[in-house]
mmCIF file of C-alpha atoms in Angstrom:
data_model
loop_
_atom_site.group_PDB
_atom_site.id
_atom_site.type_symbol
_atom_site.label_atom_id
_atom_site.label_comp_id
_atom_site.label_asym_id
_atom_site.label_seq_id
_atom_site.Cartn_x
_atom_site.Cartn_y
_atom_site.Cartn_z
ATOM 1 C CA MET A 57 -64.822 5.069 142.050
ATOM 2 C CA ARG A 58 -62.325 3.061 144.492
ATOM 3 C CA LEU A 59 -58.595 3.094 143.233
ATOM 4 C CA LYS A 60 -58.378 -0.543 144.072
ATOM 5 C CA ASN A 61 -61.155 -1.143 141.151
ATOM 6 C CA LEU A 62 -59.068 1.127 138.791
ATOM 7 C CA PRO A 63 -57.210 -1.688 136.869
ATOM 8 C CA LEU A 64 -60.805 -3.460 136.534
ATOM 9 C CA TYR A 65 -61.964 -0.290 134.894
ATOM 10 C CA ILE A 66 -59.179 0.287 132.409
ATOM 11 C CA PHE A 67 -59.260 -3.403 131.465
ATOM 12 C CA LEU A 68 -63.173 -2.915 130.610
ATOM 13 C CA PHE A 69 -62.518 0.283 128.664
ATOM 14 C CA VAL A 70 -59.630 -1.156 126.523
ATOM 15 C CA SER A 71 -61.817 -4.039 125.890
ATOM 16 C CA PHE A 72 -64.706 -2.021 124.852
ATOM 17 C CA PHE A 73 -62.392 0.252 122.547
ATOM 18 C CA PHE A 74 -61.030 -2.505 120.737
ATOM 19 C CA LEU A 75 -64.532 -4.361 120.453
ATOM 20 C CA SER A 76 -65.649 -1.155 118.772
ATOM 21 C CA LEU A 77 -62.966 -0.634 116.536
ATOM 22 C CA ASN A 78 -63.491 -4.505 115.146
ATOM 23 C CA LEU A 79 -67.669 -4.047 114.740
ATOM 24 C CA TYR A 80 -66.539 -0.561 113.058
ATOM 25 C CA ALA A 81 -64.105 -2.360 110.706
ATOM 26 C CA ALA A 82 -66.463 -5.131 109.795
ATOM 27 C CA SER A 83 -69.206 -2.570 108.896
ATOM 28 C CA GLU A 84 -67.214 -0.023 107.246
ATOM 29 C CA SER A 85 -66.337 -0.103 103.561
ATOM 30 C CA VAL A 86 -62.736 -1.468 103.036
ATOM 31 C CA VAL A 87 -62.816 -0.849 99.360
ATOM 32 C CA SER A 88 -64.756 1.411 96.603
ATOM 33 C CA GLU A 89 -68.329 1.418 96.125
ATOM 34 C CA GLY A 90 -69.260 0.675 100.091
ATOM 35 C CA HIS A 91 -68.254 -3.018 100.091
ATOM 36 C CA ALA A 92 -67.862 -4.876 103.422
ATOM 37 C CA GLN A 93 -65.402 -6.863 104.908
ATOM 38 C CA GLU A 94 -67.791 -10.171 104.444
ATOM 39 C CA GLU A 95 -67.428 -9.458 100.738
ATOM 40 C CA VAL A 96 -64.066 -9.522 100.596
ATOM 41 C CA LYS A 97 -63.930 -12.479 102.789
ATOM 42 C CA ARG A 98 -65.957 -14.298 100.286
ATOM 43 C CA GLY A 99 -64.266 -13.369 97.510
ATOM 44 C CA GLU A 100 -60.987 -14.516 98.961
ATOM 45 C CA ARG A 101 -62.294 -17.900 99.503
ATOM 46 C CA PHE A 102 -63.582 -18.146 95.908
ATOM 47 C CA PHE A 103 -60.194 -16.686 94.538
ATOM 48 C CA LYS A 104 -58.559 -19.696 96.755
ATOM 49 C CA GLY A 105 -60.896 -22.192 95.771
ATOM 50 C CA LEU A 106 -62.497 -22.925 99.054
ATOM 51 C CA LEU A 107 -66.033 -21.837 97.336
ATOM 52 C CA PRO A 108 -68.096 -23.246 95.903
ATOM 53 C CA PHE A 109 -68.095 -26.809 97.167
ATOM 54 C CA GLY A 110 -67.768 -29.358 94.404
ATOM 55 C CA ARG A 111 -66.387 -27.021 91.799
ATOM 56 C CA LYS A 112 -65.230 -28.646 88.862
ATOM 57 C CA TYR A 113 -62.668 -25.968 87.489
ATOM 58 C CA GLU A 114 -59.422 -25.084 88.700
ATOM 59 C CA SER A 115 -58.957 -22.100 91.492
ATOM 60 C CA CYS A 116 -57.885 -19.055 90.687
ATOM 61 C CA VAL A 117 -54.596 -18.992 93.036
ATOM 62 C CA SER A 118 -53.443 -22.215 91.323
ATOM 63 C CA CYS A 119 -52.659 -20.303 88.320
ATOM 64 C CA HIS A 120 -52.298 -16.693 89.806
ATOM 65 C CA ASN A 121 -50.138 -17.196 92.844
ATOM 66 C CA LEU A 122 -50.388 -15.086 95.875
ATOM 67 C CA ASN A 123 -47.076 -15.740 97.347
ATOM 68 C CA ARG A 124 -43.388 -15.780 95.375
ATOM 69 C CA VAL A 125 -42.767 -19.000 93.904
ATOM 70 C CA ASP A 126 -39.078 -20.409 92.773
ATOM 71 C CA THR A 127 -40.032 -21.321 89.222
ATOM 72 C CA LEU A 128 -41.378 -18.652 86.494
ATOM 73 C CA ASN A 129 -45.232 -18.891 86.490
ATOM 74 C CA TRP A 130 -46.242 -17.173 83.246
ATOM 75 C CA ASN A 131 -49.695 -16.111 84.640
ATOM 76 C CA PRO A 132 -50.326 -12.908 85.945
ATOM 77 C CA SER A 133 -49.932 -12.839 89.783
ATOM 78 C CA ALA A 134 -52.697 -12.124 91.865
ATOM 79 C CA MET A 135 -51.244 -8.549 92.637
ATOM 80 C CA ASP A 136 -50.557 -7.843 89.044
ATOM 81 C CA ILE A 137 -54.464 -8.729 88.231
ATOM 82 C CA ALA A 138 -55.314 -6.348 91.234
ATOM 83 C CA MET A 139 -53.398 -3.466 90.205
ATOM 84 C CA LYS A 140 -54.127 -3.702 86.626
ATOM 85 C CA TYR A 141 -58.007 -4.099 87.186
ATOM 86 C CA ALA A 142 -58.198 -1.648 90.333
ATOM 87 C CA ASP A 143 -59.671 1.395 88.384
ATOM 88 C CA LYS A 144 -61.347 -0.556 86.074
ATOM 89 C CA ASP A 145 -64.930 -1.559 85.939
ATOM 90 C CA PHE A 146 -66.388 -5.180 86.702
ATOM 91 C CA GLU A 147 -67.586 -5.515 82.979
ATOM 92 C CA SER A 148 -63.724 -5.241 81.895
ATOM 93 C CA PHE A 149 -62.611 -7.632 84.501
ATOM 94 C CA GLN A 150 -65.052 -10.118 83.565
ATOM 95 C CA THR A 151 -64.264 -10.028 80.079
ATOM 96 C CA ALA A 152 -60.743 -10.831 80.947
ATOM 97 C CA VAL A 153 -61.409 -13.552 83.209
ATOM 98 C CA MET A 154 -63.674 -15.121 80.793
ATOM 99 C CA SER A 155 -61.875 -14.485 77.617
ATOM 100 C CA PRO A 156 -58.367 -14.340 78.623
ATOM 101 C CA SER A 157 -55.206 -13.565 76.222
ATOM 102 C CA GLY A 158 -52.896 -16.348 75.215
ATOM 103 C CA VAL A 159 -53.305 -19.980 74.023
ATOM 104 C CA LYS A 160 -52.455 -21.629 77.442
ATOM 105 C CA MET A 161 -54.597 -19.214 79.713
ATOM 106 C CA GLU A 162 -57.721 -19.843 77.471
ATOM 107 C CA ALA A 163 -57.116 -23.407 77.541
ATOM 108 C CA SER A 164 -56.824 -23.295 81.390
ATOM 109 C CA HIS A 165 -60.255 -21.002 81.518
ATOM 110 C CA VAL A 166 -62.183 -23.715 79.247
ATOM 111 C CA ASN A 167 -64.150 -24.834 82.143
ATOM 112 C CA PHE A 168 -64.207 -22.148 84.262
ATOM 113 C CA ASP A 169 -67.649 -21.248 85.440
ATOM 114 C CA ILE A 170 -68.794 -18.895 88.235
ATOM 115 C CA GLU A 171 -71.646 -17.011 88.735
ATOM 116 C CA GLU A 172 -71.680 -13.227 87.957
ATOM 117 C CA GLU A 173 -72.223 -12.482 91.626
ATOM 118 C CA ASP A 174 -69.652 -14.734 93.008
ATOM 119 C CA LEU A 175 -67.082 -13.408 90.288
ATOM 120 C CA LYS A 176 -68.132 -9.610 91.517
ATOM 121 C CA THR A 177 -66.740 -10.702 95.226
ATOM 122 C CA VAL A 178 -63.636 -11.930 93.678
ATOM 123 C CA LYS A 179 -63.207 -8.346 92.031
ATOM 124 C CA VAL A 180 -63.827 -6.914 95.427
ATOM 125 C CA TYR A 181 -61.219 -8.990 97.019
ATOM 126 C CA LEU A 182 -58.783 -8.059 94.557
ATOM 127 C CA ASP A 183 -59.479 -4.418 94.913
ATOM 128 C CA ASN A 184 -58.998 -4.613 98.348
ATOM 129 C CA LEU A 185 -55.685 -6.435 97.875
ATOM 130 C CA ALA A 186 -54.355 -3.595 95.343
ATOM 131 C CA GLN A 187 -55.167 -1.274 98.586
ATOM 132 C CA THR A 188 -53.551 -3.421 101.149
ATOM 133 C CA GLY A 189 -51.137 -5.081 99.238
ATOM 134 C CA LEU A 190 -49.634 -8.712 100.410
ATOM 135 C CA PRO A 191 -48.896 -9.526 103.773
ATOM 136 C CA PRO A 192 -44.924 -9.163 104.161
ATOM 137 C CA ALA A 193 -43.287 -12.711 104.464
ATOM 138 C CA LYS A 194 -42.629 -13.876 107.821
ATOM 139 C CA PRO A 195 -38.928 -14.369 108.691
ATOM 140 C CA THR A 196 -37.643 -17.897 109.834
ATOM 141 C CA HIS A 197 -36.146 -18.205 113.538
ATOM 142 C CA PHE A 198 -35.201 -21.928 113.099
ATOM 143 C CA ASN A 199 -31.168 -20.941 113.723
ATOM 144 C CA LEU A 200 -32.184 -18.481 116.320
ATOM 145 C CA ILE A 201 -34.388 -21.276 118.302
ATOM 146 C CA LEU A 202 -31.348 -23.749 117.497
ATOM 147 C CA PHE A 203 -28.844 -21.852 118.612
ATOM 148 C CA LEU A 204 -30.970 -20.887 122.119
ATOM 149 C CA PHE A 205 -31.343 -24.468 122.502
ATOM 150 C CA LEU A 206 -27.932 -25.234 122.209
ATOM 151 C CA GLY A 207 -27.272 -22.874 125.103
ATOM 152 C CA VAL A 208 -29.705 -24.420 127.321
ATOM 153 C CA LEU A 209 -27.578 -27.591 126.471
ATOM 154 C CA ILE A 210 -24.341 -25.841 127.289
ATOM 155 C CA THR A 211 -25.747 -24.448 130.484
ATOM 156 C CA TRP A 212 -26.937 -27.869 131.851
ATOM 157 C CA ALA A 213 -23.150 -29.233 131.137
ATOM 158 C CA VAL A 214 -21.632 -26.911 133.035
ATOM 159 C CA ILE A 215 -23.961 -26.804 135.671
ATOM 160 C CA GLU A 216 -23.655 -30.931 135.636
ATOM 161 C CA LEU A 217 -20.121 -30.835 135.419
ATOM 162 C CA ILE A 218 -19.302 -27.867 138.238
ATOM 163 C CA PHE A 219 -22.155 -28.242 140.917
ATOM 164 C CA LEU A 220 -24.573 -31.252 140.308
ATOM 165 C CA HIS A 221 -22.414 -33.911 139.463
ATOM 166 C CA ARG A 222 -25.360 -36.740 138.873
ATOM 167 C CA VAL A 223 -24.349 -38.001 135.711
ATOM 168 C CA LYS A 224 -22.305 -41.074 136.544
ATOM 169 C CA TYR A 225 -20.102 -40.822 133.546
ATOM 170 C CA LYS A 226 -18.598 -37.426 133.268
ATOM 171 C CA PHE A 227 -17.925 -37.559 129.807
ATOM 172 C CA ILE A 228 -21.726 -37.185 128.811
ATOM 173 C CA PRO A 229 -22.092 -33.824 129.686
ATOM 174 C CA MET A 230 -18.702 -33.032 128.348
ATOM 175 C CA ILE A 231 -19.473 -34.403 124.881
ATOM 176 C CA VAL A 232 -22.866 -32.204 125.247
ATOM 177 C CA PHE A 233 -20.778 -29.363 125.801
ATOM 178 C CA ILE A 234 -18.085 -30.036 123.140
ATOM 179 C CA GLY A 235 -20.941 -30.906 120.739
ATOM 180 C CA ALA A 236 -23.408 -27.793 121.319
ATOM 181 C CA PHE A 237 -20.810 -25.378 121.600
ATOM 182 C CA GLY A 238 -19.169 -26.431 118.217
ATOM 183 C CA TRP A 239 -22.694 -26.119 116.474
ATOM 184 C CA GLN A 240 -22.919 -22.999 117.989
ATOM 185 C CA VAL A 241 -19.579 -21.704 116.436
ATOM 186 C CA LYS A 242 -20.586 -23.363 113.103
ATOM 187 C CA ILE A 243 -23.805 -21.218 113.247
ATOM 188 C CA LEU A 244 -21.988 -18.045 114.002
ATOM 189 C CA VAL A 245 -19.415 -18.403 111.596
ATOM 190 C CA THR A 246 -21.697 -19.776 108.768
ATOM 191 C CA ASP A 247 -24.375 -16.483 109.264
ATOM 192 C CA ALA A 248 -21.091 -14.230 109.577
ATOM 193 C CA ILE A 249 -19.684 -15.177 105.981
ATOM 194 C CA LYS A 250 -22.755 -14.891 104.457
ATOM 195 C CA LEU A 251 -23.138 -11.198 105.496
ATOM 196 C CA GLY A 252 -23.495 -9.203 102.661
ATOM 197 C CA ARG A 253 -23.430 -11.909 99.905
ATOM 198 C CA GLN A 254 -26.445 -12.842 97.866
ATOM 199 C CA GLU A 255 -25.511 -16.223 96.211
ATOM 200 C CA ASN A 256 -29.048 -17.327 94.651
ATOM 201 C CA TYR A 257 -30.775 -14.193 95.210
ATOM 202 C CA ALA A 258 -33.763 -13.937 92.687
ATOM 203 C CA PRO A 259 -35.988 -11.108 93.470
ATOM 204 C CA ASN A 260 -39.494 -10.837 91.824
ATOM 205 C CA GLN A 261 -39.085 -8.120 88.840
ATOM 206 C CA PRO A 262 -42.062 -6.214 88.026
ATOM 207 C CA VAL A 263 -42.156 -8.033 84.540
ATOM 208 C CA LYS A 264 -41.568 -11.650 83.990
ATOM 209 C CA PHE A 265 -38.661 -11.402 81.708
ATOM 210 C CA SER A 266 -37.002 -14.629 80.941
ATOM 211 C CA HIS A 267 -33.371 -14.741 79.554
ATOM 212 C CA LYS A 268 -33.953 -18.277 78.612
ATOM 213 C CA VAL A 269 -36.421 -17.228 76.043
ATOM 214 C CA HIS A 270 -34.466 -14.122 74.943
ATOM 215 C CA VAL A 271 -31.159 -15.900 74.934
ATOM 216 C CA GLY A 272 -31.269 -19.418 74.844
ATOM 217 C CA GLU A 273 -34.347 -19.450 72.576
ATOM 218 C CA ASN A 274 -34.158 -16.664 70.281
ATOM 219 C CA GLY A 275 -30.316 -16.071 70.414
ATOM 220 C CA ILE A 276 -30.141 -12.585 71.518
ATOM 221 C CA ASP A 277 -26.932 -11.507 72.477
ATOM 222 C CA CYS A 278 -26.060 -10.173 75.904
ATOM 223 C CA MET A 279 -24.511 -6.638 74.255
ATOM 224 C CA TYR A 280 -27.242 -6.197 72.152
ATOM 225 C CA CYS A 281 -29.293 -5.340 75.095
ATOM 226 C CA HIS A 282 -26.863 -4.351 77.799
ATOM 227 C CA THR A 283 -24.915 -1.839 75.623
ATOM 228 C CA THR A 284 -22.524 -0.316 78.123
ATOM 229 C CA VAL A 285 -20.729 -3.470 79.241
ATOM 230 C CA GLU A 286 -17.459 -2.860 77.346
ATOM 231 C CA GLN A 287 -17.282 0.731 78.002
ATOM 232 C CA GLY A 288 -18.983 1.496 81.435
ATOM 233 C CA LYS A 289 -18.634 0.433 84.823
ATOM 234 C CA SER A 290 -21.953 -1.147 84.702
ATOM 235 C CA ALA A 291 -23.565 -3.343 82.239
ATOM 236 C CA GLY A 292 -26.650 -1.060 81.748
ATOM 237 C CA ILE A 293 -30.222 -1.950 81.756
ATOM 238 C CA PRO A 294 -31.882 -1.839 78.651
ATOM 239 C CA ALA A 295 -34.362 1.390 78.035
ATOM 240 C CA THR A 296 -37.989 0.307 77.207
ATOM 241 C CA ASN A 297 -37.556 1.776 73.596
ATOM 242 C CA LEU A 298 -34.990 -0.880 72.964
ATOM 243 C CA CYS A 299 -37.224 -3.446 73.936
ATOM 244 C CA MET A 300 -39.841 -2.100 71.232
ATOM 245 C CA ASN A 301 -37.254 -2.907 68.639
ATOM 246 C CA CYS A 302 -38.951 -6.620 68.967
ATOM 247 C CA HIS A 303 -41.913 -5.921 70.707
ATOM 248 C CA ILE A 304 -43.407 -3.319 68.251
ATOM 249 C CA ILE A 305 -44.369 -6.528 66.330
ATOM 250 C CA ILE A 306 -44.703 -9.008 69.328
ATOM 251 C CA ARG A 307 -47.202 -8.301 71.433
ATOM 252 C CA GLU A 308 -48.098 -11.904 72.311
ATOM 253 C CA GLY A 309 -45.900 -14.427 74.163
ATOM 254 C CA THR A 310 -46.135 -17.728 73.914
ATOM 255 C CA ASN A 311 -46.105 -18.637 77.520
ATOM 256 C CA SER A 312 -47.066 -15.451 78.797
ATOM 257 C CA GLY A 313 -49.952 -14.149 76.505
ATOM 258 C CA LYS A 314 -50.111 -10.310 76.145
ATOM 259 C CA PHE A 315 -49.800 -9.436 79.759
ATOM 260 C CA GLU A 316 -46.539 -9.055 80.444
ATOM 261 C CA ILE A 317 -45.629 -7.541 77.257
ATOM 262 C CA ALA A 318 -48.392 -4.767 77.535
ATOM 263 C CA LYS A 319 -46.273 -3.699 80.682
ATOM 264 C CA VAL A 320 -43.509 -2.619 78.412
ATOM 265 C CA VAL A 321 -45.626 -1.506 75.993
ATOM 266 C CA ASP A 322 -47.073 0.830 78.600
ATOM 267 C CA ALA A 323 -44.201 2.155 79.946
ATOM 268 C CA ASN A 324 -42.736 3.072 76.245
ATOM 269 C CA GLU A 325 -45.901 4.762 75.746
ATOM 270 C CA THR A 326 -46.079 6.580 79.348
ATOM 271 C CA GLY A 327 -42.749 7.220 79.666
ATOM 272 C CA HIS A 328 -42.402 5.705 83.083
ATOM 273 C CA PRO A 329 -39.383 3.579 83.019
ATOM 274 C CA ILE A 330 -39.902 -0.151 84.359
ATOM 275 C CA GLU A 331 -38.255 -0.404 87.801
ATOM 276 C CA TRP A 332 -36.026 -3.391 87.627
ATOM 277 C CA ILE A 333 -34.548 -4.619 90.749
ATOM 278 C CA ARG A 334 -30.696 -4.918 91.074
ATOM 279 C CA ILE A 335 -29.615 -8.334 91.228
ATOM 280 C CA HIS A 336 -25.624 -8.352 91.506
ATOM 281 C CA ASN A 337 -24.819 -6.120 94.454
ATOM 282 C CA LEU A 338 -20.857 -5.294 95.634
ATOM 283 C CA PRO A 339 -20.376 -3.468 99.046
ATOM 284 C CA ASP A 340 -20.004 0.124 98.743
ATOM 285 C CA HIS A 341 -16.095 0.012 99.377
ATOM 286 C CA VAL A 342 -15.566 -2.360 96.413
ATOM 287 C CA PHE A 343 -14.899 -0.823 92.874
ATOM 288 C CA PHE A 344 -15.619 -3.136 89.855
ATOM 289 C CA SER A 345 -15.862 -2.212 86.126
ATOM 290 C CA HIS A 346 -17.279 -4.235 83.367
ATOM 291 C CA ALA A 347 -15.291 -2.501 80.943
ATOM 292 C CA VAL A 348 -12.094 -3.818 82.347
ATOM 293 C CA HIS A 349 -13.404 -7.289 82.701
ATOM 294 C CA VAL A 350 -15.375 -7.641 79.345
ATOM 295 C CA GLY A 351 -14.075 -4.808 77.268
ATOM 296 C CA SER A 352 -10.300 -4.968 78.043
ATOM 297 C CA GLY A 353 -10.044 -8.491 79.494
ATOM 298 C CA LYS A 354 -12.207 -10.209 77.137
ATOM 299 C CA LEU A 355 -14.275 -12.270 79.705
ATOM 300 C CA ASP A 356 -17.253 -14.049 78.649
ATOM 301 C CA CYS A 357 -20.478 -13.177 80.365
ATOM 302 C CA ALA A 358 -21.334 -16.702 81.535
ATOM 303 C CA GLN A 359 -18.210 -16.746 83.412
ATOM 304 C CA CYS A 360 -19.384 -14.570 86.276
ATOM 305 C CA HIS A 361 -23.327 -14.995 85.616
ATOM 306 C CA GLY A 362 -23.494 -18.527 85.012
ATOM 307 C CA PRO A 363 -25.474 -20.245 82.054
ATOM 308 C CA VAL A 364 -27.912 -17.351 81.591
ATOM 309 C CA GLU A 365 -29.607 -18.764 78.458
ATOM 310 C CA GLU A 366 -30.766 -21.247 80.886
ATOM 311 C CA MET A 367 -32.696 -19.241 83.426
ATOM 312 C CA ASP A 368 -36.259 -18.203 83.662
ATOM 313 C CA ILE A 369 -35.639 -16.515 86.663
ATOM 314 C CA MET A 370 -32.413 -14.511 86.621
ATOM 315 C CA GLU A 371 -30.420 -15.202 89.713
ATOM 316 C CA GLN A 372 -27.020 -14.227 90.949
ATOM 317 C CA TYR A 373 -25.235 -17.426 90.136
ATOM 318 C CA SER A 374 -21.390 -16.770 92.044
ATOM 319 C CA ASP A 375 -21.143 -15.538 95.428
ATOM 320 C CA LEU A 376 -19.268 -12.797 94.744
ATOM 321 C CA SER A 377 -16.791 -12.737 97.619
ATOM 322 C CA MET A 378 -13.426 -11.287 97.618
ATOM 323 C CA GLY A 379 -11.724 -15.091 97.727
ATOM 324 C CA TRP A 380 -13.921 -15.715 94.599
ATOM 325 C CA CYS A 381 -12.694 -12.857 92.859
ATOM 326 C CA VAL A 382 -8.902 -13.446 93.872
ATOM 327 C CA ASN A 383 -8.927 -16.846 92.629
ATOM 328 C CA CYS A 384 -10.473 -15.830 89.568
ATOM 329 C CA HIS A 385 -7.685 -13.523 88.940
ATOM 330 C CA ARG A 386 -4.893 -16.231 90.190
ATOM 331 C CA ASP A 387 -6.642 -19.082 87.388
ATOM 332 C CA THR A 388 -7.595 -16.609 84.706
ATOM 333 C CA LYS A 389 -5.073 -16.115 81.698
ATOM 334 C CA VAL A 390 -5.515 -13.070 79.942
ATOM 335 C CA ASP A 391 -5.202 -12.426 76.430
ATOM 336 C CA PHE A 392 -2.094 -10.675 76.875
ATOM 337 C CA GLY A 393 -0.049 -10.896 73.670
ATOM 338 C CA ASN A 394 -2.617 -9.343 71.307
ATOM 339 C CA ASN A 395 -4.387 -7.140 73.613
ATOM 340 C CA GLY A 396 -3.698 -3.050 73.353
ATOM 341 C CA TYR A 397 -4.774 -2.657 77.002
ATOM 342 C CA TYR A 398 -1.835 -4.623 78.303
ATOM 343 C CA GLU A 399 0.989 -2.946 75.834
ATOM 344 C CA HIS A 400 2.364 -0.742 78.816
ATOM 345 C CA PHE A 401 3.738 -3.977 80.399
ATOM 346 C CA VAL A 402 6.883 -3.998 77.841
ATOM 347 C CA LYS A 403 9.474 -6.025 79.965
ATOM 348 C CA MET A 404 6.532 -8.616 80.180
ATOM 349 C CA HIS A 405 5.874 -8.424 76.603
ATOM 350 C CA GLU A 406 9.658 -9.314 76.232
ATOM 351 C CA GLU A 407 9.509 -11.839 78.242
ATOM 352 C CA PHE A 408 6.514 -13.358 76.483
ATOM 353 C CA LYS A 409 8.293 -13.011 73.057
ATOM 354 C CA GLU A 410 11.530 -14.321 74.174
ATOM 355 C CA GLY A 411 9.361 -17.543 75.717
ATOM 356 C CA ALA A 412 10.264 -16.773 79.255
ATOM 357 C CA ILE A 413 6.929 -17.085 80.098
ATOM 358 C CA ASP A 414 4.052 -18.856 78.065
ATOM 359 C CA SER A 415 1.250 -17.182 79.951
ATOM 360 C CA VAL A 416 0.060 -13.853 81.905
ATOM 361 C CA THR A 417 -2.945 -14.324 84.428
ATOM 362 C CA ALA A 418 -4.817 -11.396 85.964
ATOM 363 C CA ALA A 419 -2.644 -11.623 89.039
ATOM 364 C CA ASP A 420 0.592 -11.309 87.314
ATOM 365 C CA LEU A 421 -0.703 -7.799 86.051
ATOM 366 C CA GLY A 422 -1.675 -6.589 89.389
ATOM 367 C CA ALA A 423 -5.292 -7.485 89.768
ATOM 368 C CA ASN A 424 -4.774 -8.521 93.365
ATOM 369 C CA ASP A 425 -3.276 -5.578 94.652
ATOM 370 C CA CYS A 426 -5.410 -4.420 97.251
ATOM 371 C CA MET A 427 -5.785 -0.772 95.749
ATOM 372 C CA ARG A 428 -7.015 -2.082 92.558
ATOM 373 C CA CYS A 429 -10.630 -2.631 94.048
ATOM 374 C CA HIS A 430 -10.466 -1.042 97.624
ATOM 375 C CA TYR A 431 -8.775 2.721 97.060
#
C-alpha cells in the first residue's frame, strides 16, 4: 500500500465503519421485545398525526405535548405517558388510551379510532422515548449572530474611515460605527445585568400543580402548605402526607383527571418524595429569611411572589435583584408601634410616640446595611 493513497484508504475505512453502525442500528432492537427502528418511526408518525392519511380525530401530540409549553396543559405529556407505561403491557396501555380518566379527556377521545397494530407502534415509540428521553432544547444564537454582524459593520466603518475613503460622505461610516458600537454595548450590558437573575422563570414541575386551582378557586391559605414561612429561612415545600389531607378523598381533578393526583398518591404510598424544582433562587452570598419578612415584618406573600392565585404555572414574579430589595426596604413602612420584634429600638419608639416621626421604613431600621444580607 502506497503512502500517497493512505488518506483515501482511511476515508474509505471510516465511511464503511459509520455505514455499518447505521445498518446495525437500523436492524438492532432499540426497545424491549425486539422492535426495530422502523416501528419506532412509524409509531412516532402516528403519535404526531402524520399517519393515517385522512384521519378524522386529533393527533396524540395535539393534547400530549412533546415540548415545553407556556400555558398549563392539563393532559399528561408524552414523556409522562411513556414513563408510566414503559413497564406495562400493551393491554394496559390500550385500555388507558381507549377509556381515559377524566371528563375532558374522555370527550377528546370520543372519535379516536386507530387500528390495534398501529396503536402497538405508538406504544413502541413511547417505550423508546422512555429510554432515550426528549432531545435537549436547542439554544438560540440570535444575540451572538447579531453581535458578530455588528462587529463586521464596525470593522468596515473603521477600515473605510482610515484606509479606503470610498464613501463620499464621511459621516455615513461614522454613524454606522457609533450605531453598531452602541448596540454592542447595549447587548453586553443587558446580558450582564441578567446574569444570576431568573425573572419569569417557570420550570416544568414533576406534578402539574396549579396555584390558581388551589389558592384562587379553593381558597387554601399559603401558610397551610408552606408551614415554615413564619419561623424558618425557607417557606418550606409541603410533604405528600400534607397533600393527602385533601387527596385522601379527592382522587380526580376537574381538569387533570386522575393522572396528576395519582403521582401524589403514589409518592405517599411508596415513600419516594416528589422532586419539586426550586423556582426562587438567590446567589450563595445573599442571606434571606422568610421568618424576618413574613413572621416579623408581616409582609403579604403577594408583595414578592405576585398574584399567585392567578397562576396555573408558578413563576418567579420579581427579579429579586439587589436594587429591587433596597428600594423595597426604602418604601415599605413596617408595623412598628405594635410589633414586639422592634421593641429594642427604644429611642425610635419614644420619637414615634411623641409624634416626631409618623412612620418607620425597613431602611430606617437598618435593613439596607450591607452586613444584614452579606455577612
